[in-house]
Amino acid sequence: MASKLWEKNVTVDHDVETYTVGRDREMDLYLAPFDILGSMAHITMLESIGLLSAQELQTLLNELRAIYEIAERGEFVIEEGIEDVHSQVELMLTRRLGDVGKKIHSGRSRNDQVLVDLKLFIRSRIEDLTNAMTRLFNALIAQSEKYKNILLPGYTHLQVAMPSSFGLWFGAYAESLADDLTIMRAAYEITNRNPLGSAAGYGSSFPLNREMTTRLLGFGSMDYNVVYAQMGRGKTERIVAQAMASVAATVSKLAFDACMFNSQNFGFIKLPDEFTTGSSIMPHKKNPDVFELTRAKCNKLQALPYEITLITNNLPSGYFRDLQLIKENFLPAFDQLIEVLDMVTAMVSQVKVNEHILDDSRYDLMFSVEKVNQMAKDGVPFRDAYKQVGLAIERGEFVSEKAVNHTHEGSIGNLCNDKITALYEQTLAQFGFHEYHNAFDALLGRV
Ligand code: ARG
């Protein structure tokens, strides 16, 4: 069966076909709804420059809307023997509509088609991802406020150092997510530019109206230079993967803290029993496997930008089939990170904190700096106060009040969670996701 868009008079070797198609029939399912939307914008533009009649456009749009609904219901399949999503959509159109289906590919290539599919996919997945980030952010801020007066030891070199608090601990990860969101926002900005019209990577002799497809797809602007548009394949994915890796690094650090704080030797937090797992040999075990898997999943996600770098590193400009393989780990990564974020949100919301950590005398010395500072405030030069307190500790005579009075910005007594929340919300508002939703609704005739 000559099922390739490009097959003419020679049928490709079966093993070569299997090898080159690879996992595309599975991977391209992620792209299906976006491929259809991209085609809708492309043909609307083709009609405007006289390459389709108004009647043909309407017929094609109606059929593409029907195919979109199939994809929305999760029923879109790439049939056996069909190479990719682009071929499948064209096949469905020609089966239903005949020759008019064969007209839609004027002025484009699968190279810019997959580019635009990826950009539309990423935009929508970044929206889902930021929603998951926001759920975790809110849970962290809520816990930080709830436990702001509960102290715990702060460590340097894993040695007991100075007083910290659960307010600081939870809030630190919230602020880290606020910075990760800034990076995600930059990745979104780069994604939100239209590559359609670059065709195979060198443009077209048709008088394409790229401004029009940019608007129809709700892009912020376009990748102007057609060669650069094609260079965006792999670069966009790497930048987005770097932003995802930043979120993963935040969560992975939190997961390690949680595993450590949950250990009996720390005993600072306790996971509810339903969130722990048992041992097959030791009847007493309640293990924090959830946080351990979170850590490993986040570490894998942090490998993604490097994998993409290695696939693209020594490629010159122009399209290469190498780029196809980026899809395999990149497309499923969004669901993986969202799953991690949602699990950690549940854990953070349910975790029990130990309100009596400081009853244990092993933490008494962490108040030494409070004592030194108090003496300095009373007029003793800091270095002298430091020495006096140090000698008292050596003699075993240091007694601490186990009280802190930290008032500056970002400290135990002044967490600035309102400022951190404002920063997060400002960044979130800049994404402007409604712009692409409005464009899609218009394309689908849902307004
Ligand atoms: N499956 C291909 C990819 O992901 C689609 C583009 C094919 N283009 C080509 N010139 N062979 O890259």
XYZ file of C-alpha atoms and ligand atoms in Angstrom:
459
model
C 0.000 0.000 0.000
C 1.468 3.359 -1.029
C 0.539 5.157 2.159
C 3.343 7.727 2.362
C 2.643 11.323 1.459
C 5.891 11.260 -0.434
C 5.881 7.801 -2.034
C 5.941 7.898 -5.861
C 7.057 4.789 -7.735
C 9.357 2.920 -5.340
C 8.007 1.251 -2.197
C 10.233 1.742 0.828
C 11.855 -1.284 2.492
C 9.712 -2.560 5.356
C 12.471 -2.578 7.961
C 13.617 0.888 6.964
C 10.075 2.106 7.291
C 9.721 0.604 10.776
C 13.068 2.093 11.768
C 12.353 5.599 10.493
C 8.758 5.832 11.677
C 9.939 4.643 15.087
C 7.548 5.703 17.843
C 5.958 8.501 15.818
C 2.566 6.838 15.591
C 2.400 6.878 19.386
C 4.148 10.224 19.972
C 2.203 12.150 17.368
C -1.032 11.433 19.232
C 0.065 14.133 21.692
C 0.146 16.542 18.761
C -3.084 15.557 16.987
C -5.445 18.330 18.186
C -2.767 20.918 17.513
C -2.001 19.567 14.056
C -5.674 20.005 13.211
C -5.784 23.580 14.561
C -2.608 24.396 12.631
C -4.197 23.120 9.434
C -7.326 25.182 10.075
C -5.259 28.350 10.350
C -3.161 27.416 7.310
C -6.124 26.789 5.002
C -7.964 29.899 6.199
C -4.872 31.801 5.093
C -4.656 29.842 1.792
C -8.195 30.931 0.947
C -7.313 34.557 1.639
C -4.530 34.429 -0.956
C -6.650 32.670 -3.559
C -5.326 29.117 -3.250
C -8.676 27.732 -2.076
C -12.197 28.873 -2.888
C -14.498 30.053 -0.100
C -16.584 26.922 -0.663
C -13.563 24.616 -0.454
C -12.409 26.333 2.728
C -15.786 25.883 4.384
C -15.933 22.186 3.434
C -12.412 21.594 4.758
C -12.987 23.556 7.969
C -16.153 21.610 8.725
C -14.335 18.319 8.274
C -11.340 19.455 10.331
C -13.695 20.496 13.133
C -15.209 17.027 13.052
C -11.735 15.461 13.229
C -10.864 17.823 16.111
C -13.857 16.528 18.024
C -12.641 12.974 17.470
C -9.275 14.006 18.929
C -10.979 15.759 21.846
C -12.840 12.569 22.686
C -9.502 10.760 22.712
C -10.551 8.641 19.750
C -8.059 9.888 17.170
C -5.856 7.031 15.929
C -2.942 6.895 13.558
C -3.725 3.834 11.497
C -1.417 0.925 10.862
C 0.853 1.786 7.948
C 0.343 5.558 8.303
C 3.559 7.389 9.127
C 2.559 10.252 11.357
C -0.201 12.607 12.486
C 0.262 14.873 9.470
C -0.328 12.008 7.029
C -3.283 10.700 9.047
C -5.161 14.026 9.029
C -4.599 14.481 5.307
C -5.757 10.913 4.691
C -8.946 11.450 6.696
C -9.696 14.595 4.694
C -9.121 13.005 1.291
C -11.127 9.920 2.241
C -14.106 12.083 3.140
C -13.744 14.939 0.690
C -11.681 13.650 -2.236
C -9.423 15.978 -4.187
C -10.026 19.098 -2.111
C -8.244 17.330 0.763
C -5.118 17.200 -1.345
C -5.006 20.989 -1.640
C -4.283 21.813 1.991
C -0.558 21.160 1.872
C 0.240 24.022 -0.555
C 2.823 26.352 0.955
C 3.848 24.203 3.875
C 5.981 21.206 4.727
C 5.781 18.655 7.481
C 8.807 20.482 8.867
C 6.902 23.651 9.722
C 3.797 21.604 10.459
C 5.497 19.675 13.245
C 7.147 22.901 14.431
C 3.799 24.619 14.822
C 2.230 21.494 16.374
C 4.965 21.408 18.992
C 4.628 25.095 19.797
C 0.855 24.807 20.245
C 1.258 21.650 22.323
C 3.896 23.241 24.561
C 1.814 26.383 25.102
C -1.111 24.359 26.318
C 1.012 22.059 28.483
C 2.795 25.042 30.072
C -0.644 26.271 31.076
C -1.402 22.916 32.760
C 2.015 22.932 34.367
C 1.666 26.437 35.798
C -1.703 25.427 37.240
C -0.005 22.531 39.045
C 2.796 24.844 40.195
C 0.199 27.260 41.560
C -1.514 24.489 43.547
C 1.811 23.614 45.179
C 2.700 27.267 45.688
C -0.579 27.910 47.498
C -0.165 24.808 49.692
C 3.349 25.905 50.669
C 2.287 29.441 51.538
C -0.663 28.128 53.571
C 1.602 25.801 55.582
C 4.207 28.517 56.020
C 1.590 30.816 57.532
C 0.037 28.068 59.640
C 3.338 27.021 61.225
C 5.172 30.328 61.214
C 5.743 30.215 64.961
C 7.079 26.664 65.104
C 10.869 26.625 65.280
C 13.180 23.968 63.918
C 16.968 23.832 63.726
C 18.642 25.334 60.708
C 21.782 23.565 59.479
C 25.006 24.443 57.742
C 27.261 21.506 56.790
C 24.399 19.432 58.274
C 25.593 20.698 61.662
C 23.049 22.348 63.951
C 23.489 26.051 63.214
C 20.775 28.578 63.964
C 17.068 28.680 64.638
C 14.850 28.308 61.587
C 11.108 27.786 61.402
C 8.510 25.858 59.475
C 7.347 29.248 58.237
C 10.754 29.724 56.627
C 11.041 26.143 55.398
C 7.720 25.970 53.558
C 7.978 29.587 52.401
C 11.461 29.051 50.931
C 10.116 26.496 48.481
C 7.223 28.794 47.589
C 9.669 31.563 46.694
C 11.785 29.088 44.739
C 8.698 28.226 42.666
C 8.121 31.942 42.063
C 11.574 32.140 40.444
C 10.951 28.942 38.501
C 7.782 30.538 37.187
C 9.814 33.487 35.882
C 11.980 31.058 33.918
C 8.851 29.261 32.678
C 7.459 32.612 31.565
C 10.550 33.238 29.441
C 10.255 29.747 27.940
C 6.593 30.494 27.143
C 7.527 33.759 25.445
C 9.946 31.956 23.135
C 7.411 29.210 22.456
C 4.672 31.709 21.676
C 6.051 32.669 18.243
C 4.671 31.309 15.005
C 6.981 29.157 12.835
C 4.251 28.318 10.262
C 5.154 29.518 6.798
C 8.795 28.541 7.090
C 7.755 25.392 5.168
C 10.734 23.077 4.722
C 12.881 25.741 6.371
C 13.326 28.195 3.510
C 9.865 29.734 3.017
C 7.677 29.504 -0.072
C 7.052 31.187 -3.419
C 3.364 31.437 -2.514
C 2.539 34.884 -1.070
C 1.801 33.400 2.367
C 0.249 35.731 4.921
C 2.148 34.764 8.044
C 0.733 37.686 10.018
C -2.670 36.113 9.497
C -1.766 32.605 10.734
C 0.033 34.210 13.688
C -3.186 35.942 14.653
C -5.437 32.943 13.915
C -3.384 30.698 16.213
C -3.140 33.335 18.957
C 0.643 33.596 18.825
C 2.271 36.663 20.395
C 4.442 37.145 17.301
C 6.286 35.035 14.736
C 9.697 33.489 14.243
C 10.443 35.845 11.360
C 13.480 34.398 9.623
C 12.442 31.101 8.034
C 15.854 29.525 8.610
C 15.728 30.542 12.264
C 12.150 29.244 12.540
C 13.468 25.793 11.591
C 16.404 26.210 13.990
C 13.767 26.590 16.694
C 13.116 22.825 16.466
C 15.024 21.409 19.413
C 15.942 24.844 20.735
C 12.405 25.555 21.919
C 12.126 22.116 23.497
C 15.495 22.537 25.230
C 14.556 25.922 26.688
C 11.214 24.597 27.919
C 12.942 21.509 29.331
C 15.361 23.782 31.169
C 12.430 25.618 32.730
C 10.871 22.282 33.713
C 14.217 21.161 35.135
C 14.265 24.244 37.322
C 10.888 23.301 38.817
C 12.099 19.720 39.210
C 15.223 20.902 41.069
C 13.085 22.842 43.536
C 10.830 19.866 44.166
C 13.708 17.423 44.415
C 15.397 19.492 47.137
C 12.115 19.661 49.023
C 11.790 15.885 48.663
C 15.241 15.287 50.135
C 14.500 17.616 53.083
C 11.245 15.761 53.630
C 12.908 12.322 53.619
C 15.531 13.545 56.054
C 13.169 15.416 58.363
C 10.867 12.375 58.394
C 13.657 10.068 59.621
C 13.553 9.096 63.325
C 16.945 10.755 63.809
C 15.393 14.102 62.954
C 11.721 13.573 63.714
C 10.710 17.036 62.498
C 7.836 15.984 60.285
C 5.685 12.920 59.989
C 3.833 11.698 56.955
C 0.357 10.368 57.668
C 0.410 6.540 57.623
C -1.604 6.396 54.388
C 1.263 8.162 52.656
C 3.982 5.774 53.744
C 4.845 2.306 52.539
C 5.844 -0.800 54.508
C 8.692 -3.268 54.416
C 8.348 -6.935 53.525
C 10.652 -7.963 56.406
C 10.625 -5.207 59.049
C 7.154 -4.899 60.542
C 7.716 -1.457 62.032
C 8.696 0.349 58.822
C 6.807 3.368 57.463
C 8.900 4.537 54.573
C 8.737 7.865 52.732
C 8.882 6.186 49.305
C 6.714 8.919 47.860
C 9.421 11.505 48.426
C 12.157 9.146 47.274
C 10.424 8.489 43.963
C 9.723 12.196 43.682
C 13.435 12.859 44.044
C 14.340 10.300 41.371
C 11.619 11.446 38.970
C 12.806 15.041 39.389
C 16.386 13.988 38.731
C 15.317 12.244 35.523
C 13.474 15.371 34.438
C 16.644 17.358 35.020
C 18.417 15.106 32.509
C 15.983 16.097 29.752
C 17.608 19.383 28.661
C 20.942 17.571 28.394
C 19.429 14.810 26.286
C 17.973 17.418 23.925
C 21.305 19.239 23.854
C 23.061 16.048 22.827
C 20.558 15.272 20.065
C 20.848 18.777 18.588
C 24.375 19.811 19.530
C 26.334 19.215 16.360
C 23.572 19.608 13.798
C 23.996 22.386 11.263
C 21.026 24.597 10.367
C 18.153 23.020 8.429
C 15.866 20.077 9.164
C 17.206 16.648 10.119
C 15.322 13.529 11.066
C 17.353 13.419 14.303
C 14.901 16.005 15.643
C 12.070 13.473 15.595
C 13.581 11.581 18.546
C 13.299 14.605 20.865
C 9.575 13.929 21.006
C 9.997 10.596 22.799
C 11.080 11.920 26.179
C 9.957 15.507 25.794
C 6.241 15.067 25.069
C 5.485 12.781 28.069
C 7.591 14.915 30.442
C 4.781 17.398 31.105
C 2.491 14.723 32.528
C 5.357 13.367 34.618
C 6.131 16.741 36.176
C 2.455 17.543 36.765
C 1.998 14.176 38.494
C 4.975 14.898 40.747
C 3.706 18.398 41.580
C 0.243 17.124 42.451
C 1.638 14.362 44.665
C 3.923 16.794 46.488
C 1.018 19.231 46.920
C -0.963 16.468 48.647
C 2.021 15.583 50.861
C 2.746 19.183 51.813
C -0.903 19.739 52.722
C -1.098 16.600 54.878
C 2.293 16.520 56.566
C 2.306 16.734 60.365
C 4.928 18.971 61.914
C 6.546 18.298 65.276
C 5.806 21.298 67.468
C 8.221 20.186 70.223
C 11.489 19.714 68.388
C 13.350 22.171 70.605
C 12.508 20.304 73.809
C 15.488 18.163 72.893
C 18.636 19.631 74.494
C 20.799 18.710 71.510
C 19.494 21.848 69.819
C 20.207 24.220 72.733
C 23.415 25.592 71.276
C 21.734 26.947 68.167
C 20.598 29.878 70.303
C 24.202 30.951 70.914
C 24.023 33.609 68.192
C 20.829 35.002 69.717
C 22.754 35.419 72.980
C 25.766 37.046 71.285
C 23.497 39.446 69.408
C 21.648 40.340 72.608
C 24.947 41.199 74.329
C 26.027 43.245 71.295
C 22.752 45.147 71.399
C 23.486 45.851 75.084
C 26.793 47.466 74.072
C 29.362 44.626 74.317
C 31.483 44.662 71.114
C 30.376 41.734 68.907
C 33.769 39.994 68.915
C 33.974 40.130 72.752
C 30.435 38.856 73.137
C 31.229 36.049 70.681
C 34.257 35.043 72.756
C 32.428 35.166 76.097
C 29.589 33.023 74.808
C 32.067 30.638 73.163
C 33.945 30.173 76.443
C 30.695 29.650 78.358
C 29.794 26.896 75.888
C 33.221 25.278 76.362
C 32.732 25.312 80.144
C 29.275 23.781 79.723
C 27.718 26.837 81.322
C 25.751 28.193 78.354
C 22.045 28.334 78.945
C 19.688 29.489 76.256
C 16.265 31.067 76.347
C 15.040 29.230 73.223
C 13.435 32.379 71.977
C 14.117 34.358 68.829
C 13.403 37.893 67.835
C 14.049 38.151 64.111
C 12.261 41.057 62.478
C 13.997 41.938 59.215
C 12.506 41.118 55.821
C 12.423 37.427 55.027
C 13.328 36.302 58.549
C 11.458 34.097 61.029
C 9.384 36.964 62.389
C 8.724 38.669 59.047
C 8.326 36.059 56.332
C 7.106 38.451 53.591
C 4.794 35.763 52.238
C 2.571 38.540 50.910
C 5.463 39.910 48.841
C 6.356 36.433 47.553
C 2.721 35.814 46.603
C 2.531 39.150 44.790
C 5.665 38.273 42.807
C 4.221 34.894 41.866
C 0.881 36.329 40.826
C 2.405 39.122 38.763
C 4.424 36.615 36.769
C 1.439 34.318 36.348
C -0.701 37.127 34.949
C 1.921 37.840 32.258
C 1.376 34.516 30.499
C -1.958 35.669 29.059
C -3.217 32.154 28.269
C -6.657 33.557 27.406
C -5.185 34.926 24.172
C -4.633 31.495 22.694
C -7.929 30.187 24.090
C -9.793 32.990 22.330
C -7.986 32.252 19.069
C -8.751 28.514 19.265
C -12.410 29.184 20.065
C -12.653 31.410 17.006
C -10.977 28.816 14.746
C -13.314 26.118 16.040
C -16.353 28.358 15.626
C -17.064 28.166 19.356
C -17.689 31.862 19.975
N 8.095 12.880 12.008
C 8.853 13.970 11.543
C 9.496 14.732 12.708
O 9.042 14.653 13.791
C 7.976 14.901 10.773
C 8.726 15.731 9.795
C 9.166 14.902 8.653
N 9.920 15.700 7.753
C 10.846 15.173 6.934
N 11.479 15.981 6.160
N 11.119 13.887 6.910
O 10.487 15.390 12.524
